[in-house]
Tab-separated table of C-alpha atoms in Angstrom:
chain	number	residue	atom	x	y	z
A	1	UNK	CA	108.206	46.604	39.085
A	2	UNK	CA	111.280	47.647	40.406
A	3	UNK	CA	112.736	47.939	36.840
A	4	UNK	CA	110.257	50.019	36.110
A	5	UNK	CA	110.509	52.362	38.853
A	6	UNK	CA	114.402	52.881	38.556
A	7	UNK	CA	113.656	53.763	34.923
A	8	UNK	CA	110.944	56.505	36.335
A	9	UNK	CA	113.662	57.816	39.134
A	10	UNK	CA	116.112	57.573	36.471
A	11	UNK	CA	114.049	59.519	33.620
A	12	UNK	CA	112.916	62.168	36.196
A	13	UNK	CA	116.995	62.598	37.085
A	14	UNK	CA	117.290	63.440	33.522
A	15	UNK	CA	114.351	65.585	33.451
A	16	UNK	CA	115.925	67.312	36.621
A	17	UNK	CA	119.042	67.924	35.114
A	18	UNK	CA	117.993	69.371	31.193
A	19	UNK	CA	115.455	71.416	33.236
A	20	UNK	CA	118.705	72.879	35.354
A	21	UNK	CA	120.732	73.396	32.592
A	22	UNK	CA	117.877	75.111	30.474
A	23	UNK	CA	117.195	77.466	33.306
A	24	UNK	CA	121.298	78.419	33.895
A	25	UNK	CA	121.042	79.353	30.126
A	26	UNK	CA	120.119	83.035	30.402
A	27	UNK	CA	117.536	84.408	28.202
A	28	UNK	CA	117.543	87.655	28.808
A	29	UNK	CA	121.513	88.048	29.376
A	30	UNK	CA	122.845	90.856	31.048
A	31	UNK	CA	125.784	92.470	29.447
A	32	UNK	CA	128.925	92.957	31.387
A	33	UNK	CA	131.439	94.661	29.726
A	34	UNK	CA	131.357	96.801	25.861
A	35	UNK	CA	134.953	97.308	25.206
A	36	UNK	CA	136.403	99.216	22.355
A	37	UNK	CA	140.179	98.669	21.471
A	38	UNK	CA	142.686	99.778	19.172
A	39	UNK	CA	144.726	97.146	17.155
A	40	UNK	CA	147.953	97.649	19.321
A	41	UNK	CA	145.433	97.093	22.238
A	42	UNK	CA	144.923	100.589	23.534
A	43	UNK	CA	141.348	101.132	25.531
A	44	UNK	CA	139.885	104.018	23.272
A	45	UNK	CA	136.212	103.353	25.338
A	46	UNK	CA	135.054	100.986	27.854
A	47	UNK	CA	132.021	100.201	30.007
A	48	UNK	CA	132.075	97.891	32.194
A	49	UNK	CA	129.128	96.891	34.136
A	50	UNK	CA	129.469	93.877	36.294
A	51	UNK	CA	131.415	94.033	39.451
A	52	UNK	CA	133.439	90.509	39.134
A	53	UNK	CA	136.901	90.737	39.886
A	54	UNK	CA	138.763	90.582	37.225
A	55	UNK	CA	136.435	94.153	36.597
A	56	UNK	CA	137.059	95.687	40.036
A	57	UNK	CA	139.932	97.879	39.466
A	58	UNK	CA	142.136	99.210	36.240
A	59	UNK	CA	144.924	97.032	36.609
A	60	UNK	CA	142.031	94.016	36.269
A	61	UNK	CA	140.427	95.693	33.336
A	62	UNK	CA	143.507	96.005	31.318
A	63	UNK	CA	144.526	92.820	31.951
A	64	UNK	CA	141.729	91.669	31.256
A	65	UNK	CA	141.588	93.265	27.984
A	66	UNK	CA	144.698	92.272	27.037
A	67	UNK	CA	143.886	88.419	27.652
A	68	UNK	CA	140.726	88.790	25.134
A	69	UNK	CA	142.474	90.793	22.491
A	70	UNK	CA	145.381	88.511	22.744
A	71	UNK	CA	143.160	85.293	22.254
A	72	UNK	CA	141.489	87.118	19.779
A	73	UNK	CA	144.549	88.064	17.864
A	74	UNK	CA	145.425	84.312	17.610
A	75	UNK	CA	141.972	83.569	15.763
A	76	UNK	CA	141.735	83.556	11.684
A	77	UNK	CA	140.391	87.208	11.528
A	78	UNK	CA	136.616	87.615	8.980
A	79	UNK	CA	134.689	90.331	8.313
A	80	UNK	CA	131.868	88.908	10.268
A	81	UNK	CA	131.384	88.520	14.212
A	82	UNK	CA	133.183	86.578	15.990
A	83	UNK	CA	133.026	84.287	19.477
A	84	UNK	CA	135.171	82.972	21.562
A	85	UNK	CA	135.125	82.303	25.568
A	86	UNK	CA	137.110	83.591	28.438
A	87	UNK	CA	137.177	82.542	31.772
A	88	UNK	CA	134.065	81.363	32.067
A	89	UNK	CA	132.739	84.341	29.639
A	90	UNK	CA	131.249	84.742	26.336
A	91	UNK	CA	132.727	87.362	24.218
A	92	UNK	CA	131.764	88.492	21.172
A	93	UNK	CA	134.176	90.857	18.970
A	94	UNK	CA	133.969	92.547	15.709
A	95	UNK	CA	137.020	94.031	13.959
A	96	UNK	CA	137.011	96.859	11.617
A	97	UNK	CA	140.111	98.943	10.293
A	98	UNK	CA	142.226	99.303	13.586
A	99	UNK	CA	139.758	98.985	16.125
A	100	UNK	CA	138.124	95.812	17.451
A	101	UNK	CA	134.564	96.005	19.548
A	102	UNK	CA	134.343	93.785	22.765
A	103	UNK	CA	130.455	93.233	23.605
A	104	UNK	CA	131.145	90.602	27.201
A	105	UNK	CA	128.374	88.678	28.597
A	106	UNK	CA	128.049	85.701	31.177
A	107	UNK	CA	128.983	82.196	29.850
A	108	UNK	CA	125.454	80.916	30.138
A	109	UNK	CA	124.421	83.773	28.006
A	110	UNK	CA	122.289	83.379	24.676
A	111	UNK	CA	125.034	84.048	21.885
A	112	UNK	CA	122.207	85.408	20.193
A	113	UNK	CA	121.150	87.879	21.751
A	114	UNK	CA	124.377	89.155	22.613
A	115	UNK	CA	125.209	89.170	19.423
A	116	UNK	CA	122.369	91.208	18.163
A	117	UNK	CA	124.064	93.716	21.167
A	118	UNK	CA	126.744	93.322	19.091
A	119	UNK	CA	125.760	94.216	15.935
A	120	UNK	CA	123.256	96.985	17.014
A	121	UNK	CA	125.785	98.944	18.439
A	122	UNK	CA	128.438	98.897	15.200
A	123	UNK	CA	125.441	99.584	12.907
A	124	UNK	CA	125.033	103.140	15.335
A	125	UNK	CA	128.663	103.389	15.134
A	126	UNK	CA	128.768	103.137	11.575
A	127	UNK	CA	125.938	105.581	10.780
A	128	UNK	CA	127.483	108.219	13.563
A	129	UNK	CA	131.248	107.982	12.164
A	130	UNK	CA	130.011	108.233	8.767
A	131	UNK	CA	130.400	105.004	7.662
A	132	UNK	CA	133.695	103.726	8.532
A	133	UNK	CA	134.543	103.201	12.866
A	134	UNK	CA	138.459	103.802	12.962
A	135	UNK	CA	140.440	105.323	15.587
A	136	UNK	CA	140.629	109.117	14.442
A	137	UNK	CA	136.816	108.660	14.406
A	138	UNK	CA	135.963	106.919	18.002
A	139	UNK	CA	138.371	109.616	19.317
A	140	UNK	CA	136.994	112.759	17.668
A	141	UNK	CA	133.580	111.443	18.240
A	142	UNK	CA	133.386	109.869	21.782
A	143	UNK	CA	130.432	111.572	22.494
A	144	UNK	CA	128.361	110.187	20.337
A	145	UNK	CA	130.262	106.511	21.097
A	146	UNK	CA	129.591	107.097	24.683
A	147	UNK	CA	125.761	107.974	23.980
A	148	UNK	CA	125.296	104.887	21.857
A	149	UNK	CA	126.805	102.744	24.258
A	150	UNK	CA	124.286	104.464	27.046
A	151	UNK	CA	121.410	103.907	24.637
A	152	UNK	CA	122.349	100.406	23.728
A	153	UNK	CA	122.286	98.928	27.548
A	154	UNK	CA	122.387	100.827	31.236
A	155	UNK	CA	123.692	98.712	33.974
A	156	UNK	CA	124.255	95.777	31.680
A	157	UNK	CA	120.457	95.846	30.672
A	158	UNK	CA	119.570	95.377	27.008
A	159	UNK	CA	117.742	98.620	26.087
A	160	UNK	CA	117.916	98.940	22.375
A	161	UNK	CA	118.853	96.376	19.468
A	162	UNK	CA	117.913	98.241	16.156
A	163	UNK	CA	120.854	100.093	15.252
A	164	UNK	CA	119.106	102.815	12.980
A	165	UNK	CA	116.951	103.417	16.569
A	166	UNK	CA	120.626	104.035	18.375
A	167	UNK	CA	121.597	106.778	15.919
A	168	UNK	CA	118.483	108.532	16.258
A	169	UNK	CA	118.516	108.723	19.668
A	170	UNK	CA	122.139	109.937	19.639
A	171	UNK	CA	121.376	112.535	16.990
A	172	UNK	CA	117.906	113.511	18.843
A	173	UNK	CA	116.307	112.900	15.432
A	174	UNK	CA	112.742	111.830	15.700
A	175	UNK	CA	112.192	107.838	15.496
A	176	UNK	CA	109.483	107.090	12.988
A	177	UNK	CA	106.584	105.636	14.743
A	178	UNK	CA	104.465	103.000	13.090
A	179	UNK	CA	100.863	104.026	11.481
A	180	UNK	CA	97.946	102.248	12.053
A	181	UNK	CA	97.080	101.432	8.301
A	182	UNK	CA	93.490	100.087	7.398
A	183	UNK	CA	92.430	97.567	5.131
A	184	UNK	CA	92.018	100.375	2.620
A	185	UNK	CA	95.233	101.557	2.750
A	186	UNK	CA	97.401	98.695	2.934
């Protein structure tokens, strides 16, 4: 009997702690930081919305851009997304020509989700700058990079993952709404 109840005690300890670490996971992650960079590591555009530390002041931002493009340099660059984590957060970076996109979430975050972030927002990118996001082209058009950033998240809240949605919205072109269809027509 007492066997038994250890092994009940024990198996609801277990229970207790999955159920802890399930709930830390975030489902709904908040974003904390979209970072755009040059290759030589120059901020072109940055948003940061979480009000940790090492994002308090400039000096903290820069450094702390430096650190991730820096650890990021010193991965085997693709042509896909890539992940790697920082000091207890989750970023997830995309390089194309000379600039590199910084999408920074909590640790605990779903990497999918914050990836879709990710890949909404250089899908906009790529439709606004005409298909190719470069340095010449963030600069000349940081209105529309600031917009899609707005329409992508607002305070670090995930508003928008469809890219083709983003560039609309930018451009003030109407979004196509779905039609009921019938039977008959479908």
């Amino acid at each position: 009997v007492l066997t038994a109840s250890f092994s009940v005690a024990q198996l609801q300890t277990e229970l207790d702690s999955a159920l802890t670490k399930f709930l830390i996971m975030e489902l709904a992650p908040t974003i904390q930081a979209i970072i755009i960079l040059d290759s030589n590591g120059r901020r072109l555009c940055a948003k940061y919305f979480s009000q940790g530390a090492e994002f308090s002041n400039k000096a903290n931002q820069t450094k702390f851009e430096s650190e991730i493009l820096a650890k990021s340099n010193r991965s085997i660059q693709r042509s896909d997304n890539d992940v790697l984590i920082y000091n207890n957060h989750l970023v997830l970076y995309v390089s194309s020509a000379n600039v590199r996109i910084f999408v920074v979430a909590s640790s605990t975050a779903n990497e999918l989700v914050v990836d879709e972030v990710l890949r909404a927002l250089e899908s906009a990118l790529t439709t606004l700058l005409k298909g190719q996001i470069d340095t010449r082209g963030i600069i000349d058009n940081m209105d529309y990079v600031l917009l899609a950033m707005d329409e992508v998240c607002e305070d670090g809240i995930i508003f928008e993952t469809e890219g083709d949605n983003i560039s609309k919205r930018v451009l003030m072109k109407d979004i196509s709404t779905m039609t009921q269809e019938t039977l008959f027509d479908a």
